[in-house]
GROMACS .gro file of C-alpha atoms in nm:
model
  219
    1UNK     CA    1   2.146  -0.068   0.276
    2UNK     CA    2   1.872   0.109   0.086
    3UNK     CA    3   1.877   0.046  -0.288
    4UNK     CA    4   1.645   0.255  -0.515
    5UNK     CA    5   1.628   0.085  -0.856
    6UNK     CA    6   1.405   0.238  -1.129
    7UNK     CA    7   1.210   0.002  -1.357
    8UNK     CA    8   1.245   0.019  -1.728
    9UNK     CA    9   0.865   0.022  -1.777
   10UNK     CA   10   0.778   0.354  -1.620
   11UNK     CA   11   0.944   0.682  -1.549
   12UNK     CA   12   0.903   0.912  -1.251
   13UNK     CA   13   0.758   1.253  -1.356
   14UNK     CA   14   0.901   1.577  -1.208
   15UNK     CA   15   0.577   1.737  -1.069
   16UNK     CA   16   0.528   2.012  -0.826
   17UNK     CA   17   0.207   1.844  -0.716
   18UNK     CA   18   0.315   1.488  -0.736
   19UNK     CA   19   0.127   1.193  -0.601
   20UNK     CA   20   0.297   0.881  -0.506
   21UNK     CA   21   0.209   0.526  -0.391
   22UNK     CA   22   0.408   0.280  -0.188
   23UNK     CA   23   0.350  -0.105  -0.204
   24UNK     CA   24   0.470  -0.268   0.111
   25UNK     CA   25   0.615  -0.594  -0.014
   26UNK     CA   26   0.889  -0.682   0.229
   27UNK     CA   27   0.691  -0.899   0.491
   28UNK     CA   28   0.841  -1.236   0.597
   29UNK     CA   29   0.487  -1.424   0.533
   30UNK     CA   30   0.557  -1.605   0.862
   31UNK     CA   31   0.174  -1.727   0.897
   32UNK     CA   32   0.180  -1.849   0.532
   33UNK     CA   33   0.428  -2.132   0.572
   34UNK     CA   34   0.740  -2.198   0.387
   35UNK     CA   35   0.643  -1.999   0.071
   36UNK     CA   36   0.614  -1.620   0.005
   37UNK     CA   37   0.254  -1.548   0.005
   38UNK     CA   38   0.310  -1.243  -0.214
   39UNK     CA   39   0.403  -1.502  -0.492
   40UNK     CA   40   0.093  -1.718  -0.433
   41UNK     CA   41  -0.117  -1.780  -0.732
   42UNK     CA   42  -0.423  -1.544  -0.711
   43UNK     CA   43  -0.634  -1.575  -1.022
   44UNK     CA   44  -0.343  -1.663  -1.238
   45UNK     CA   45  -0.105  -1.397  -1.133
   46UNK     CA   46   0.102  -1.365  -0.813
   47UNK     CA   47  -0.087  -1.200  -0.531
   48UNK     CA   48   0.141  -0.886  -0.523
   49UNK     CA   49   0.097  -0.839  -0.893
   50UNK     CA   50  -0.260  -0.790  -0.830
   51UNK     CA   51  -0.176  -0.490  -0.607
   52UNK     CA   52   0.064  -0.359  -0.855
   53UNK     CA   53  -0.188  -0.382  -1.128
   54UNK     CA   54  -0.438  -0.179  -0.933
   55UNK     CA   55  -0.186   0.086  -0.856
   56UNK     CA   56  -0.058   0.142  -1.210
   57UNK     CA   57  -0.402   0.090  -1.348
   58UNK     CA   58  -0.540   0.379  -1.150
   59UNK     CA   59  -0.334   0.614  -1.363
   60UNK     CA   60  -0.313   0.895  -1.080
   61UNK     CA   61   0.037   0.837  -0.948
   62UNK     CA   62   0.366   1.003  -1.056
   63UNK     CA   63   0.568   0.758  -0.869
   64UNK     CA   64   0.499   0.400  -0.748
   65UNK     CA   65   0.761   0.254  -0.503
   66UNK     CA   66   0.772  -0.113  -0.402
   67UNK     CA   67   0.961  -0.183  -0.070
   68UNK     CA   68   1.112  -0.527  -0.111
   69UNK     CA   69   1.348  -0.752   0.081
   70UNK     CA   70   1.698  -0.752  -0.049
   71UNK     CA   71   1.674  -1.121  -0.168
   72UNK     CA   72   1.330  -1.080  -0.323
   73UNK     CA   73   1.419  -1.117  -0.697
   74UNK     CA   74   1.085  -1.321  -0.760
   75UNK     CA   75   0.882  -1.036  -0.596
   76UNK     CA   76   1.051  -0.784  -0.815
   77UNK     CA   77   0.984  -0.972  -1.133
   78UNK     CA   78   0.621  -1.018  -1.029
   79UNK     CA   79   0.550  -0.641  -0.983
   80UNK     CA   80   0.827  -0.458  -1.186
   81UNK     CA   81   0.592  -0.373  -1.468
   82UNK     CA   82   0.360  -0.180  -1.246
   83UNK     CA   83   0.609   0.016  -1.034
   84UNK     CA   84   0.865   0.295  -1.096
   85UNK     CA   85   1.127   0.188  -0.861
   86UNK     CA   86   1.222  -0.052  -0.587
   87UNK     CA   87   1.347   0.032  -0.226
   88UNK     CA   88   1.529  -0.253  -0.047
   89UNK     CA   89   1.455  -0.307   0.332
   90UNK     CA   90   1.728  -0.514   0.500
   91UNK     CA   91   1.570  -0.467   0.830
   92UNK     CA   92   1.219  -0.598   0.726
   93UNK     CA   93   1.208  -0.860   1.000
   94UNK     CA   94   1.195  -0.581   1.271
   95UNK     CA   95   0.863  -0.472   1.181
   96UNK     CA   96   0.635  -0.304   0.920
   97UNK     CA   97   0.731   0.031   1.028
   98UNK     CA   98   1.078  -0.012   0.880
   99UNK     CA   99   0.914  -0.042   0.533
  100UNK     CA  100   0.692   0.253   0.583
  101UNK     CA  101   0.995   0.460   0.680
  102UNK     CA  102   1.206   0.360   0.394
  103UNK     CA  103   0.920   0.424   0.135
  104UNK     CA  104   0.834   0.753   0.274
  105UNK     CA  105   1.205   0.851   0.295
  106UNK     CA  106   1.242   0.774  -0.068
  107UNK     CA  107   0.967   1.013  -0.182
  108UNK     CA  108   1.050   1.317  -0.397
  109UNK     CA  109   1.048   1.649  -0.226
  110UNK     CA  110   0.759   1.762  -0.447
  111UNK     CA  111   0.528   1.476  -0.327
  112UNK     CA  112   0.207   1.627  -0.180
  113UNK     CA  113   0.042   1.309  -0.088
  114UNK     CA  114   0.126   0.924  -0.072
  115UNK     CA  115  -0.103   0.613  -0.080
  116UNK     CA  116   0.043   0.329   0.133
  117UNK     CA  117  -0.089  -0.015   0.051
  118UNK     CA  118  -0.006  -0.369   0.163
  119UNK     CA  119   0.115  -0.605  -0.104
  120UNK     CA  120  -0.134  -0.877  -0.003
  121UNK     CA  121  -0.468  -0.747  -0.085
  122UNK     CA  122  -0.604  -0.943  -0.380
  123UNK     CA  123  -0.929  -0.738  -0.445
  124UNK     CA  124  -0.781  -0.394  -0.428
  125UNK     CA  125  -0.902  -0.213  -0.726
  126UNK     CA  126  -0.802   0.072  -0.941
  127UNK     CA  127  -1.157   0.224  -0.896
  128UNK     CA  128  -1.106   0.229  -0.522
  129UNK     CA  129  -0.764   0.395  -0.542
  130UNK     CA  130  -0.906   0.672  -0.783
  131UNK     CA  131  -1.192   0.728  -0.535
  132UNK     CA  132  -0.936   0.783  -0.244
  133UNK     CA  133  -0.732   1.013  -0.464
  134UNK     CA  134  -1.039   1.205  -0.560
  135UNK     CA  135  -1.150   1.249  -0.218
  136UNK     CA  136  -0.794   1.363  -0.118
  137UNK     CA  137  -0.802   1.623  -0.408
  138UNK     CA  138  -1.139   1.743  -0.257
  139UNK     CA  139  -0.973   1.826   0.060
  140UNK     CA  140  -0.694   2.019  -0.107
  141UNK     CA  141  -0.454   1.749   0.025
  142UNK     CA  142  -0.511   1.834   0.373
  143UNK     CA  143  -0.703   1.524   0.517
  144UNK     CA  144  -0.615   1.169   0.556
  145UNK     CA  145  -0.827   0.959   0.338
  146UNK     CA  146  -0.913   0.584   0.403
  147UNK     CA  147  -1.172   0.336   0.307
  148UNK     CA  148  -1.431   0.228   0.559
  149UNK     CA  149  -1.659  -0.074   0.541
  150UNK     CA  150  -2.013   0.056   0.501
  151UNK     CA  151  -2.146  -0.194   0.768
  152UNK     CA  152  -1.899  -0.076   1.030
  153UNK     CA  153  -1.916   0.295   1.046
  154UNK     CA  154  -1.602   0.469   1.181
  155UNK     CA  155  -1.369   0.162   1.098
  156UNK     CA  156  -1.061   0.241   0.912
  157UNK     CA  157  -0.915   0.016   0.642
  158UNK     CA  158  -0.635   0.028   0.398
  159UNK     CA  159  -0.475   0.158   0.184
  160UNK     CA  160  -0.458   0.521   0.338
  161UNK     CA  161  -0.384   0.834   0.145
  162UNK     CA  162  -0.139   1.059   0.361
  163UNK     CA  163  -0.092   1.443   0.309
  164UNK     CA  164   0.270   1.565   0.312
  165UNK     CA  165   0.227   1.709   0.673
  166UNK     CA  166   0.237   1.371   0.816
  167UNK     CA  167   0.548   1.246   0.638
  168UNK     CA  168   0.761   1.350   0.923
  169UNK     CA  169   0.564   1.139   1.165
  170UNK     CA  170   0.560   0.841   0.925
  171UNK     CA  171   0.942   0.859   0.929
  172UNK     CA  172   0.943   0.824   1.299
  173UNK     CA  173   0.735   0.506   1.334
  174UNK     CA  174   0.859   0.199   1.510
  175UNK     CA  175   0.747  -0.163   1.567
  176UNK     CA  176   0.512  -0.373   1.363
  177UNK     CA  177   0.175  -0.176   1.392
  178UNK     CA  178   0.220   0.062   1.105
  179UNK     CA  179   0.047   0.410   1.151
  180UNK     CA  180  -0.250   0.299   1.375
  181UNK     CA  181  -0.155   0.541   1.654
  182UNK     CA  182  -0.154   0.839   1.412
  183UNK     CA  183  -0.472   0.729   1.271
  184UNK     CA  184  -0.641   0.704   1.616
  185UNK     CA  185  -0.507   1.046   1.716
  186UNK     CA  186  -0.610   1.218   1.390
  187UNK     CA  187  -0.951   1.064   1.372
  188UNK     CA  188  -1.121   1.403   1.323
  189UNK     CA  189  -0.891   1.463   1.015
  190UNK     CA  190  -0.983   1.141   0.833
  191UNK     CA  191  -1.194   1.152   0.539
  192UNK     CA  192  -1.355   0.811   0.494
  193UNK     CA  193  -1.478   0.652   0.179
  194UNK     CA  194  -1.759   0.400   0.229
  195UNK     CA  195  -1.698   0.056   0.088
  196UNK     CA  196  -1.978  -0.201   0.021
  197UNK     CA  197  -1.766  -0.494  -0.060
  198UNK     CA  198  -1.572  -0.575   0.257
  199UNK     CA  199  -1.364  -0.823   0.057
  200UNK     CA  200  -1.210  -0.534  -0.137
  201UNK     CA  201  -1.024  -0.435   0.194
  202UNK     CA  202  -0.923  -0.779   0.301
  203UNK     CA  203  -0.566  -0.904   0.307
  204UNK     CA  204  -0.424  -1.263   0.290
  205UNK     CA  205  -0.217  -1.392   0.586
  206UNK     CA  206  -0.268  -1.780   0.573
  207UNK     CA  207  -0.310  -2.048   0.316
  208UNK     CA  208  -0.665  -2.100   0.465
  209UNK     CA  209  -0.753  -1.737   0.386
  210UNK     CA  210  -0.624  -1.756   0.017
  211UNK     CA  211  -0.812  -2.085  -0.027
  212UNK     CA  212  -1.135  -1.910   0.102
  213UNK     CA  213  -1.064  -1.605  -0.130
  214UNK     CA  214  -1.026  -1.848  -0.435
  215UNK     CA  215  -1.345  -2.027  -0.332
  216UNK     CA  216  -1.537  -1.693  -0.322
  217UNK     CA  217  -1.414  -1.590  -0.649
  218UNK     CA  218  -1.479  -1.944  -0.803
  219UNK     CA  219  -1.106  -1.979  -0.884
   0.00000   0.00000   0.00000
């Protein structure tokens, strides 16, 4: 079952040139242990809230969707002030692709582009998001836009901004690898944004990684 629940804090705009964002927040956190990593303390707020804050703070999206598990009331509370609505993924354990498909499937018909982000990136910034969207607009919404670590030319990071013409392919994804195959095939149509701070593109999978992140940030 897919439940689309609007949040009271924000209202989706009807816009013929709408831009949307999807926060993937339905993972099982298997490598993190008994607790949900998205709720782990990351500088005084839950990890997933940092991602939501970057999305809403960028001020560029007409719709921000969080894909969550059906029983994820704590995750909902952590991010609800930063999103427009939730989509529930009852099949989250079968792979990341299910969350991508549900999020893309929930987009309004007017959506011309969508930024898809993981919910476990503590240093994702509103500034980076605005840079990705600006580059997307510079291509008239025709190219995929993604960050790339400056010290690794050609490497593709997340989040990724997708033009509407790829939505049908995203709706057909399977497994737990996301859209890597599409990115590899469409390499010539990817506009990359060089990123100096590699940490801004990092995600958190284990308690050790979170501890290392806290240490680097002096937390």
